[in-house]
Coordinates of C-alpha atoms in Angstrom, one line a residue:
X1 CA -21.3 18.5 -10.7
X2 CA -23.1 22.0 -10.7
X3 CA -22.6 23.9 -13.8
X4 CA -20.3 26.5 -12.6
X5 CA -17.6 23.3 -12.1
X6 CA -18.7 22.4 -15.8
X7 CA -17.8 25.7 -16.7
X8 CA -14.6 26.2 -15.2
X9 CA -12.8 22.8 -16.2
X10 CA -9.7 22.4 -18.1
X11 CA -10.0 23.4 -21.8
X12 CA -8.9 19.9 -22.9
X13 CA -10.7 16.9 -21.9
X14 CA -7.5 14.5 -22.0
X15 CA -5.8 16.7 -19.4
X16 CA -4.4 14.1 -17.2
X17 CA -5.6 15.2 -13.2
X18 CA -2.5 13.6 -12.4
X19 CA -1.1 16.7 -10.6
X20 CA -4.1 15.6 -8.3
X21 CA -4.0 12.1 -7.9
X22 CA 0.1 11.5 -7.8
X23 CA 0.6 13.3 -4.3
X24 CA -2.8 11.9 -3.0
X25 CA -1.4 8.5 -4.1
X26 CA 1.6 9.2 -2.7
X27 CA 0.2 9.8 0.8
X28 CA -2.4 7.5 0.9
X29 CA 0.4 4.7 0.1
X30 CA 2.7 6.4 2.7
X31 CA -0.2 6.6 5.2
X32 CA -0.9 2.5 4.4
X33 CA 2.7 1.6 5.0
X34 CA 2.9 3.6 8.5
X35 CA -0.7 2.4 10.0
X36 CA -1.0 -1.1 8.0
X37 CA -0.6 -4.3 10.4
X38 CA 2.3 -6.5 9.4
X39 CA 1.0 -9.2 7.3
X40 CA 2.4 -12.1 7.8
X41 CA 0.8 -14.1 5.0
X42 CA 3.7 -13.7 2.3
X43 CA 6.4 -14.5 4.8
X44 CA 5.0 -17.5 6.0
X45 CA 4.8 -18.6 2.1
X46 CA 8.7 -17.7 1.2
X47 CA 9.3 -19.3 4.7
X48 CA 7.8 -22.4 3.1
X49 CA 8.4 -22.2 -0.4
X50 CA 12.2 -20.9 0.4
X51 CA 13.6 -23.5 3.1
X52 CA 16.9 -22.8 4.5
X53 CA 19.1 -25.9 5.6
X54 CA 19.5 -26.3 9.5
X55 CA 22.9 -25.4 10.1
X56 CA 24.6 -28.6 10.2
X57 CA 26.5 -27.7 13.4
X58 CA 23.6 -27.8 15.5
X59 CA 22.0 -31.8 16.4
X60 CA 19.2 -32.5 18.3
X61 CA 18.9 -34.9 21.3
X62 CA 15.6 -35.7 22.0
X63 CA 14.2 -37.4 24.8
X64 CA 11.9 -39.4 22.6
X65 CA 9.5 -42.1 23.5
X66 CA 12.2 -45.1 24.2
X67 CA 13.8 -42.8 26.6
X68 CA 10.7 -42.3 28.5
X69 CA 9.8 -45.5 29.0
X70 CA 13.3 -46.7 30.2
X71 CA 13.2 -43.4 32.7
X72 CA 9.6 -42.5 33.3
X73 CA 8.5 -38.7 32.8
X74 CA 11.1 -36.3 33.2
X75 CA 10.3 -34.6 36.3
X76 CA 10.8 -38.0 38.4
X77 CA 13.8 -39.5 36.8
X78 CA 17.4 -38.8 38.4
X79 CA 19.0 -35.7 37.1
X80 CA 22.5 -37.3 37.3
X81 CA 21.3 -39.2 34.1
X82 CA 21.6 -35.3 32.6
X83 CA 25.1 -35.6 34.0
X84 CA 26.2 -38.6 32.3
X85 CA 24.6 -37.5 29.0
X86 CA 26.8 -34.5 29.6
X87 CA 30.0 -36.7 30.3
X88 CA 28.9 -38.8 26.8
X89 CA 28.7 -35.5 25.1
X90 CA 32.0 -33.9 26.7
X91 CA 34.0 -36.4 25.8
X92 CA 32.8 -36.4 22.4
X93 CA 34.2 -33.2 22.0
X94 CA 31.0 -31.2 21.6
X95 CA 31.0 -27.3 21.5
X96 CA 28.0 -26.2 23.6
X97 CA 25.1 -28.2 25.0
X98 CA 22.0 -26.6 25.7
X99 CA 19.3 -28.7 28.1
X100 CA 15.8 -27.1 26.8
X101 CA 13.8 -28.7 29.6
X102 CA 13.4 -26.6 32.8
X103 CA 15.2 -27.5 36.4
X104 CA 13.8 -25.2 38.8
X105 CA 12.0 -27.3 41.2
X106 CA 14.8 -29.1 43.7
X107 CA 15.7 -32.3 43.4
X108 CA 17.8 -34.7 45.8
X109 CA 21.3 -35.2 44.4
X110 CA 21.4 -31.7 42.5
X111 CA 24.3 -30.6 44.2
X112 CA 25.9 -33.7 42.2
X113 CA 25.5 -31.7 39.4
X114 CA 27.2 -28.8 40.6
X115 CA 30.3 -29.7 38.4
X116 CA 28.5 -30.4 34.9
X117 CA 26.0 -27.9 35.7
X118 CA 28.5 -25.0 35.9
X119 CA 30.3 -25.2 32.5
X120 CA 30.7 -22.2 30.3
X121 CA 29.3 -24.3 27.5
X122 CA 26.6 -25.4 29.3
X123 CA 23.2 -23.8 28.8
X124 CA 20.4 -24.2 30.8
X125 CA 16.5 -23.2 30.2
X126 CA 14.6 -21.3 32.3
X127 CA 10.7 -20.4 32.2
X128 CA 9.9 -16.7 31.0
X129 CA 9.7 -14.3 34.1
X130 CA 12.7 -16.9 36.3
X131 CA 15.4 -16.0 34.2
X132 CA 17.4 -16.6 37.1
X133 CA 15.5 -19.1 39.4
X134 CA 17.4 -22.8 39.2
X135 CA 16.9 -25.8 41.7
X136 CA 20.3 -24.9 42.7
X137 CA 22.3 -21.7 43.7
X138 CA 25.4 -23.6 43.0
X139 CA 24.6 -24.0 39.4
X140 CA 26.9 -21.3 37.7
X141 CA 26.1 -22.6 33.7
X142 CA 24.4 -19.9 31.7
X143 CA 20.5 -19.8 31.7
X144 CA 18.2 -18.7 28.8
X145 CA 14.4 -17.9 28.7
X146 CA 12.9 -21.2 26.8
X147 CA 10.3 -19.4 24.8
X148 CA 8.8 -18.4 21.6
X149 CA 6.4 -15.8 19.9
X150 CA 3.7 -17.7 19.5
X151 CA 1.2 -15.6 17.0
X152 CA -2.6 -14.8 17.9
X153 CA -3.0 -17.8 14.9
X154 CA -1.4 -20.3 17.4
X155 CA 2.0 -20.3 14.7
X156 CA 6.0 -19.6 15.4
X157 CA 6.9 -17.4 12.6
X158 CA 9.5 -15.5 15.4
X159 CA 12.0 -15.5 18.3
X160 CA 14.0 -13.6 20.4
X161 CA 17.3 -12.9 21.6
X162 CA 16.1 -11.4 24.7
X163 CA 12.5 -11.6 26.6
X164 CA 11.8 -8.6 29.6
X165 CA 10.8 -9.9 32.8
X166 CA 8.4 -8.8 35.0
X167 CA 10.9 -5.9 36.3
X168 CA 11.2 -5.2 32.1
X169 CA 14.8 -6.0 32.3
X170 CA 16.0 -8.0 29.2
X171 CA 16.5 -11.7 29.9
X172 CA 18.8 -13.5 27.3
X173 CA 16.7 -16.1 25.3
X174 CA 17.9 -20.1 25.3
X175 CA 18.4 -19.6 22.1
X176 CA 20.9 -16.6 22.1
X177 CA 22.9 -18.4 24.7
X178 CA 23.5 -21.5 23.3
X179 CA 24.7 -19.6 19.9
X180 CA 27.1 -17.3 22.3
X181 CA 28.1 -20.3 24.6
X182 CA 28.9 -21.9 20.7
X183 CA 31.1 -18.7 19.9
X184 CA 28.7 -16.1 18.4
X185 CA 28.2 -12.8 19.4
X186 CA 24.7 -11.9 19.2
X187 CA 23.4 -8.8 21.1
X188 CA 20.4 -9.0 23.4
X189 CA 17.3 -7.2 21.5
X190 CA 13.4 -7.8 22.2
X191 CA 12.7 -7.4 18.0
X192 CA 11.3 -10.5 16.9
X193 CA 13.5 -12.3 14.5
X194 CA 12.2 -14.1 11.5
X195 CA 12.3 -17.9 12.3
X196 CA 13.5 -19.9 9.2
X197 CA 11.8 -23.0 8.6
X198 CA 13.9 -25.9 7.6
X199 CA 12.2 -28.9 5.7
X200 CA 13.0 -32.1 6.4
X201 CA 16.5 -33.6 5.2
X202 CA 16.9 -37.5 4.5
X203 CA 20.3 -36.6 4.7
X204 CA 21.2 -34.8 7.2
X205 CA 21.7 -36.8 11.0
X206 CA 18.4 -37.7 12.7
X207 CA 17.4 -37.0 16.1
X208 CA 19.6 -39.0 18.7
X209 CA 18.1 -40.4 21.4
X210 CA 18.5 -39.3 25.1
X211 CA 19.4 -42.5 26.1
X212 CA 21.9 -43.4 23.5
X213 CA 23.5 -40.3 25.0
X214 CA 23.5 -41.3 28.6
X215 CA 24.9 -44.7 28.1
X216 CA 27.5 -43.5 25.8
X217 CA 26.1 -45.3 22.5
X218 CA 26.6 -42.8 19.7
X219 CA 29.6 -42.0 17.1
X220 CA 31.9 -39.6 18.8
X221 CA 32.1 -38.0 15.3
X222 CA 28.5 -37.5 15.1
X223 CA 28.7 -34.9 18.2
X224 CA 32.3 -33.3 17.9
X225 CA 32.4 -29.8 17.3
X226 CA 28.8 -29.6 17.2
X227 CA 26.1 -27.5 18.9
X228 CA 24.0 -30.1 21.0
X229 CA 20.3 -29.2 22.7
X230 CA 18.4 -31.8 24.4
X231 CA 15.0 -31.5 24.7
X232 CA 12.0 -33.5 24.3
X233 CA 10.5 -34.9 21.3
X234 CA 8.7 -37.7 22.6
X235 CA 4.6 -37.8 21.2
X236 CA 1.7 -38.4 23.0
X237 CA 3.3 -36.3 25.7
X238 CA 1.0 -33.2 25.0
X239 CA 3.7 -31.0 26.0
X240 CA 6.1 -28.9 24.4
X241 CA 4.0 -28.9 21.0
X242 CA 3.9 -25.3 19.1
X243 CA 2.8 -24.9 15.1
X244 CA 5.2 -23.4 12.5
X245 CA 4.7 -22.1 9.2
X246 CA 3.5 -25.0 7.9
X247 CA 0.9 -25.6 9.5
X248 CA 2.3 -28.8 11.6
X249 CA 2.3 -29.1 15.5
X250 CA 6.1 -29.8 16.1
X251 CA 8.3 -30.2 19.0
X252 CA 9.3 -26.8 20.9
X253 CA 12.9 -28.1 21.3
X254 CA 12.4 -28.5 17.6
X255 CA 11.8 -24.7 16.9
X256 CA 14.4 -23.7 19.7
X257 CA 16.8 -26.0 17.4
X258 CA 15.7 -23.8 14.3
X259 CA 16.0 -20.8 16.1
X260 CA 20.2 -21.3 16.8
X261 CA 20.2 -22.4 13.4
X262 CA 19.0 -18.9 12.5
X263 CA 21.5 -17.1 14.9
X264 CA 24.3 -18.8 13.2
X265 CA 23.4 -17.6 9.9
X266 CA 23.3 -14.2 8.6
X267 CA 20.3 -12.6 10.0
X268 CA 17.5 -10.8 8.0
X269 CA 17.6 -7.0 7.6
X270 CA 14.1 -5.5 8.1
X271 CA 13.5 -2.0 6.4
X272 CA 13.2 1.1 7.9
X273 CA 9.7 1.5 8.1
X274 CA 10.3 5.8 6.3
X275 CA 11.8 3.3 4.1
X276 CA 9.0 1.5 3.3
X277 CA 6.8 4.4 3.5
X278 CA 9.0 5.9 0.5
X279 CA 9.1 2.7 -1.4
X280 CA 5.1 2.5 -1.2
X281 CA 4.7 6.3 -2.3
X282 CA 6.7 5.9 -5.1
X283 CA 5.0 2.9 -6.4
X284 CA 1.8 4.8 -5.9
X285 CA 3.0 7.7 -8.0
X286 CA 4.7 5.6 -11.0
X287 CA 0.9 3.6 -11.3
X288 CA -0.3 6.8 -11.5
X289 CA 2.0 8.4 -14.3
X290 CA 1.9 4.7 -16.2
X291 CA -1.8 5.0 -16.6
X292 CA -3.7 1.6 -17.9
X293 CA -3.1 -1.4 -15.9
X294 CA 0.5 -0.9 -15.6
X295 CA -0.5 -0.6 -11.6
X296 CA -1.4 -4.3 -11.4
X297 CA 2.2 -5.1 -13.4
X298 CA 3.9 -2.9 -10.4
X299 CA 2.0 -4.5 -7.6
X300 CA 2.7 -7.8 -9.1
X301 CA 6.5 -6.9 -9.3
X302 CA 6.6 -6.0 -5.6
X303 CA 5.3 -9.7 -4.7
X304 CA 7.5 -11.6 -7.0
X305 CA 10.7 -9.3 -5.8
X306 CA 9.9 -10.5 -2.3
X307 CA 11.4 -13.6 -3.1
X308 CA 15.0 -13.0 -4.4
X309 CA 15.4 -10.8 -1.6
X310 CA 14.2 -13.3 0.9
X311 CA 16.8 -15.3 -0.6
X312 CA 19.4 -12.0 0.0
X313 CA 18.0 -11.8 3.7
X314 CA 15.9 -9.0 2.9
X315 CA 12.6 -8.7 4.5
X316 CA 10.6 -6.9 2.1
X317 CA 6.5 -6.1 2.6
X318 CA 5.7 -6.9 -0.8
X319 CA 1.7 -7.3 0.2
X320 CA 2.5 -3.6 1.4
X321 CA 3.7 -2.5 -1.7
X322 CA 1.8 -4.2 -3.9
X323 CA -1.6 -2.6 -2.3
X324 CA 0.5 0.7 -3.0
X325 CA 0.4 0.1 -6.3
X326 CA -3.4 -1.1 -6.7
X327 CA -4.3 2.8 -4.6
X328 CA -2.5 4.1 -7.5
X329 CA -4.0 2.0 -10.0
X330 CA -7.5 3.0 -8.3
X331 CA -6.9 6.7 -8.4
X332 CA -6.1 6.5 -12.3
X333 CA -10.0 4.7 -12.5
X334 CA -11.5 7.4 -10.5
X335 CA -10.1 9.4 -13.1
X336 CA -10.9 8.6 -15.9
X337 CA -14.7 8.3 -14.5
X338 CA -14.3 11.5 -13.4
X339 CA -13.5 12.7 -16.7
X340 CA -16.1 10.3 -18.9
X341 CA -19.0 11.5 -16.3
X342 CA -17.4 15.4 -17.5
X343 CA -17.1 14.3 -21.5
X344 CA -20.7 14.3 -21.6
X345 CA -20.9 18.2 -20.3
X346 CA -18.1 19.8 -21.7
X347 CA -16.8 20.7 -25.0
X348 CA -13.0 19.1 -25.2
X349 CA -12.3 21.8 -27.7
X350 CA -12.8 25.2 -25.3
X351 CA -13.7 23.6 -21.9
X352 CA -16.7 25.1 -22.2
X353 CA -19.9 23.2 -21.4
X354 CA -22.0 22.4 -24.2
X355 CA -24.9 22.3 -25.1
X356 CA -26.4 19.5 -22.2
X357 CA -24.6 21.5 -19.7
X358 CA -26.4 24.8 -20.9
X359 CA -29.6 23.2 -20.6
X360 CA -29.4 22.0 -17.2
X361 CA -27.7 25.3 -15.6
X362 CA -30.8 27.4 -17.4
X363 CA -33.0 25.0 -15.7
X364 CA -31.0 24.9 -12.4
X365 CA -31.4 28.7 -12.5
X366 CA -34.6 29.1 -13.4
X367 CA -36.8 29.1 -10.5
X368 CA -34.9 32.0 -8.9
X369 CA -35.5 34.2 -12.3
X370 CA -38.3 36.4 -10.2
X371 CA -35.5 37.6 -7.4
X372 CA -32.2 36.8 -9.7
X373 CA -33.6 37.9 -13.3
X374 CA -31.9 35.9 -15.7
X375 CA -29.8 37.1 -19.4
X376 CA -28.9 35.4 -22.0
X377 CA -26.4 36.2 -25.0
X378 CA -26.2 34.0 -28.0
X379 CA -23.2 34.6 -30.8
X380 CA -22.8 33.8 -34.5
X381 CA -20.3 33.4 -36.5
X382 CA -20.5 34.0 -39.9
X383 CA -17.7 32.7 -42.3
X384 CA -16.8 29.6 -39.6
X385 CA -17.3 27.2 -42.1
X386 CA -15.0 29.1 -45.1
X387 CA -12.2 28.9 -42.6
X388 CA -12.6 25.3 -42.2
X389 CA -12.8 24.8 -46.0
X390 CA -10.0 26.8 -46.9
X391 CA -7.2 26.2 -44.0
X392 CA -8.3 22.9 -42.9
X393 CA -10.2 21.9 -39.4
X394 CA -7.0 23.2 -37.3
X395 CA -7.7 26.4 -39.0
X396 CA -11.5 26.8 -37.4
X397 CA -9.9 25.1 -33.9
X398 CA -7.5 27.8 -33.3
X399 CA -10.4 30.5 -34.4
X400 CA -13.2 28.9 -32.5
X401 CA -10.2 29.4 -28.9
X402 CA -9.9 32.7 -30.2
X403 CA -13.5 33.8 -30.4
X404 CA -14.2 32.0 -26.9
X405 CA -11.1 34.0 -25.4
X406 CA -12.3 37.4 -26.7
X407 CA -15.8 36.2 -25.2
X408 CA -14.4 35.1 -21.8
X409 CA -12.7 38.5 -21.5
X410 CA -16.1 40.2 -21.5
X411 CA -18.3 38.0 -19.2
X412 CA -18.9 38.9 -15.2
X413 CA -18.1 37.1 -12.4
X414 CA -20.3 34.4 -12.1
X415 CA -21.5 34.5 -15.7
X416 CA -21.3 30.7 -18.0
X417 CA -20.2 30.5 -21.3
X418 CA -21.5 27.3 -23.2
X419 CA -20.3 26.0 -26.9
X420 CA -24.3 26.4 -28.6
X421 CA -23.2 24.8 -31.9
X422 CA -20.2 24.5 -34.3
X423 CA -20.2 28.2 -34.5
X424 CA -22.4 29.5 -31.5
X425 CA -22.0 30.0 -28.3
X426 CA -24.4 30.9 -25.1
X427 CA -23.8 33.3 -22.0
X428 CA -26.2 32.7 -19.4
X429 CA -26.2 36.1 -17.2
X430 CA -26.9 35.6 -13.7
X431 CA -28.6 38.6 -11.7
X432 CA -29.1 40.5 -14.9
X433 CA -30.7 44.2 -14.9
X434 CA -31.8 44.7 -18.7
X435 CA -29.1 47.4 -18.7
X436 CA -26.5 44.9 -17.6
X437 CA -27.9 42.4 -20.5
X438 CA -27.1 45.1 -23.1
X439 CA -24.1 46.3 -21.9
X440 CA -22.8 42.8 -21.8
X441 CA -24.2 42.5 -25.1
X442 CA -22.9 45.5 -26.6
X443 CA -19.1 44.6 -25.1
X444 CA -19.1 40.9 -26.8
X445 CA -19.9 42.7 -29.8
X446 CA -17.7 45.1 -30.2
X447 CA -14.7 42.4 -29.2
X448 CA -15.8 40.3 -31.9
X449 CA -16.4 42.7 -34.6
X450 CA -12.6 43.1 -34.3
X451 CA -12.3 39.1 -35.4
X452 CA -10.7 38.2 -38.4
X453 CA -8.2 35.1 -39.7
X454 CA -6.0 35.5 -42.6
X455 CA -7.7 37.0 -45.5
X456 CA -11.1 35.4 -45.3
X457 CA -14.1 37.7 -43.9
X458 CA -16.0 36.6 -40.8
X459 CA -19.0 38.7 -38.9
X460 CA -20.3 37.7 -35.5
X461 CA -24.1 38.8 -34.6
X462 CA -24.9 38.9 -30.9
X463 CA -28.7 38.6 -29.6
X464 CA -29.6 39.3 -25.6
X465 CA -33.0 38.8 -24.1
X466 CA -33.7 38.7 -20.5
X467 CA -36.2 36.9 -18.6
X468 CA -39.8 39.0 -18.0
X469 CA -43.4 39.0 -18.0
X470 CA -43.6 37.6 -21.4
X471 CA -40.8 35.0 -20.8
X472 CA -42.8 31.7 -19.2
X473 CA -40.5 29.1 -19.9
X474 CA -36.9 28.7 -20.9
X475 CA -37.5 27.6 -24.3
X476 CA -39.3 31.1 -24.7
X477 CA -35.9 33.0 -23.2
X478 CA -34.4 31.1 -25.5
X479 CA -36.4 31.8 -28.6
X480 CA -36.0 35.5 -27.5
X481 CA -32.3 35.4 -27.4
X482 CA -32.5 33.7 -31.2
X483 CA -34.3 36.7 -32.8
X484 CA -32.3 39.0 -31.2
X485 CA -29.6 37.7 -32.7
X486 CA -31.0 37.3 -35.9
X487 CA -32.7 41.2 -36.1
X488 CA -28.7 42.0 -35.2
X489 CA -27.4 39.5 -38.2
X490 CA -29.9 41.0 -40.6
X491 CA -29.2 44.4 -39.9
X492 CA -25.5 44.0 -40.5
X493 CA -25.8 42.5 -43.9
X494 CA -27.9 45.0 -44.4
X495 CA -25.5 47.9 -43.5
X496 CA -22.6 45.4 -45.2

């Protein structure tokens, strides 16, 4: 800080800079909420800590282990066994059935399946970029792209309702179809979608095998009116396997199940991201104004209201908002260093700098005295300490702003005023002619022989020296300055 800044501060050292630091909190939180990556961390923790039920409508057939080694691997078995499990399933009076393992390389017999492979309710899954490539052209049933946003962490924490292919037109997901071959209406949109995790339920119906299915072994009331997907679920195949939120490698026909399970409830509203940016700047500002450590309360806050609206299907940034409020909280620190590094330079009193201040800018200034000669004025005031007695300290503030005012008036651009003592002040005169010293002098003097308060007397002396051949050091200029001003006090009691 160079002396000049010392100088010119505010005349009370509690001022808040708060004008300052509120609007750059509020952009610097409104800049993090527009260029910060999503962070992913808090959802993945509601996601756990905040399970939603799989929508009971929806069951899973899987093609586990048992199947397999009645069948073989699914790419050589005969597809008319995906008939018959349709036929079982059909008759059982179920909604929409969704096959999550992929048909597009030919097969003999698939024209076999022309019939259950052309139902409205029947959904089959495609790979990404085929959308519309089946083993047969005679298959009519609705196809979905089988896939799932699969994080650069290896985890599913989204899906889609649509994925572009290579052409970049929108492709409906598996997913999406199966809940619109079930009845929904759900638009086709590339956004990601937050994929709820469901925990495992004791309660709710396990996973029926495939080939319980295809030779008609299940409880009819077990499938009617429900959503069916097959897919497999078998282990030790090595395929099909995806992490979730937890952590756990899990069956991708499991996630896809999950996925129409989120379709079929309400979906999560994400905010606007001007939103965000407002809700971030206005935490930024409030840590400000609250001073302390109200900012880690705020940022706190933010987290733990992440939850109830998770629980509202709100998707709120709460790790956003929280680091909003810890710029804010950061900006009151820098503050309040700011002003404890300025404390120890400047009088609280008159914003002046004091006495520390005074010394450093006359040493600052000091090699330069040969081409910048250098002035100095100190003032006295006599009867200070009377005003103080009599009126009270409030008394000898409000006289001690007056008597810097009057002497503020009278300085020259680029002249500093310091607080000397209780009742003394300094004006260090920069570029000083001795004529200029005097006349500065003389002004100060005449303002302040005009000072007064209430009834009690008061008489200010004034000395000026100026830097020469017989001033070496500073503490010479300001021993100078000192007898000046004591030649000017005795004279005046002499005349008084």
């Amino acid at each position: 800080m160079t002396p000049q800044e010392t100088n010119e501060m505010p005349r009370s050292a509690e001022r808040s800079l708060a004008l300052i630091t509120a609007p750059v909190a509020a952009l610097l939180a409104a800049l993090l909420a527009l260029l910060m990556p999503a962070n992913p961390r808090l959802g993945d923790a509601l996601n756990r800590a905040l399970p939603s039920d799989t929508d009971r409508r929806v069951v899973l057939v899987g093609i586990d282990d048992a199947s397999l080694r009645d069948y073989g691997r699914v790419g050589t078995w005969p597809r008319e066994l995906y008939g018959q499990a349709l036929g079982t399933l059909e008759q059982a009076g179920a909604t929409a059935v969704g096959i999550d393992v992929l048909l597009t390389d030919p097969s003999q017999n698939d024209e076999r399946l022309k019939d259950a492979f052309s139902r409205a309710n029947v959904v089959l899954a495609t790979a990404p970029g085929e959308s519309t490539l089946l083993a047969s052209p005679e298959w009519r049933s609705p196809t979905g792209v089988s896939a799932l946003n699969v994080s650069g962490d290896g985890i599913v924490r989204t899906f889609q309702t649509a994925y572009p292919d290579a052409a970049g037109t929108l492709q409906p997901s598996f997913a999406r179809q199966l809940a619109v071959a079930a009845g929904r209406n759900v638009d086709l949109s590339d956004q990601p979608r937050v994929l709820r995790y469901a925990a495992p339920d004791r309660d709710r119906l396990p996973v029926i095998p495939f080939r319980d299915v295809v030779n008609g072994n299940v409880r009819y009331g077990d499938i009617q009116g429900k959503i069916v997907l097959i897919g497999l679920t078998a282990s030790g195949t090595g395929v099909g396997g995806v992490r979730d939120v937890t952590g756990q490698t899990v069956p991708g026909t499991e996630l896809q199940l999950r996925a129409v399970s989120s379709l079929l409830s309400a979906p999560f509203t994400t905010l606007p991201t001007w939103l965000i940016a407002l809700l971030s700047a206005v935490i930024a500002v409030t840590a400000v104004l609250a001073r302390g450590l109200w900012g880690f309360a705020l940022a706190m806050a933010a987290l733990l209201a992440a939850a109830p609206l998770w629980l509202g299907n709100i998707l709120l940034p709460g790790v956003t908002l929280s680091l909003a409020a810890i710029i804010g909280t950061a900006l009151v620190a820098a503050e309040r260093w700011w002003n404890l590094r300025t404390l120890a330079l400047r009088d609280p009193l008159t914003g002046f700098g004091n006495r520390v201040a005074f010394t450093r800018a006359l040493e600052q200034r000091w090699a330069t005295r040969q081409t910048r000669p250098l002035g100095l004025l100190l003032v006295d005031l006599s009867g200070f300490r009377k005003v103080n007695e009599v009126y009270g300290p409030h008394a000898g503030d409000e006289l001690l702003r007056d008597l810097s005012g009057r002497i503020m008036q009278q300085k020259r651009r680029g002249d500093l005023i310091f607080r000397w003592g209780p009742d003394e002040f300094a004006v260090l005169l920069d570029q000083a002619s001795a004529h200029e010293t005097a006349d500065v002098a003389r002004r100060v003097q005449e303002s302040l022989d005009r000072i007064s308060y209430r009834d009690l007397p008061l008489r200010a002396s004034v000395g000026a020296a100026r830097t020469g051949e017989d001033i070496q050091t500073p503490v010479d200029l300001v021993e100078a300055a000192s007898r000046s001003r004591y030649r000017v006090k005795y004279q005046r009691e002499q005349r008084g």
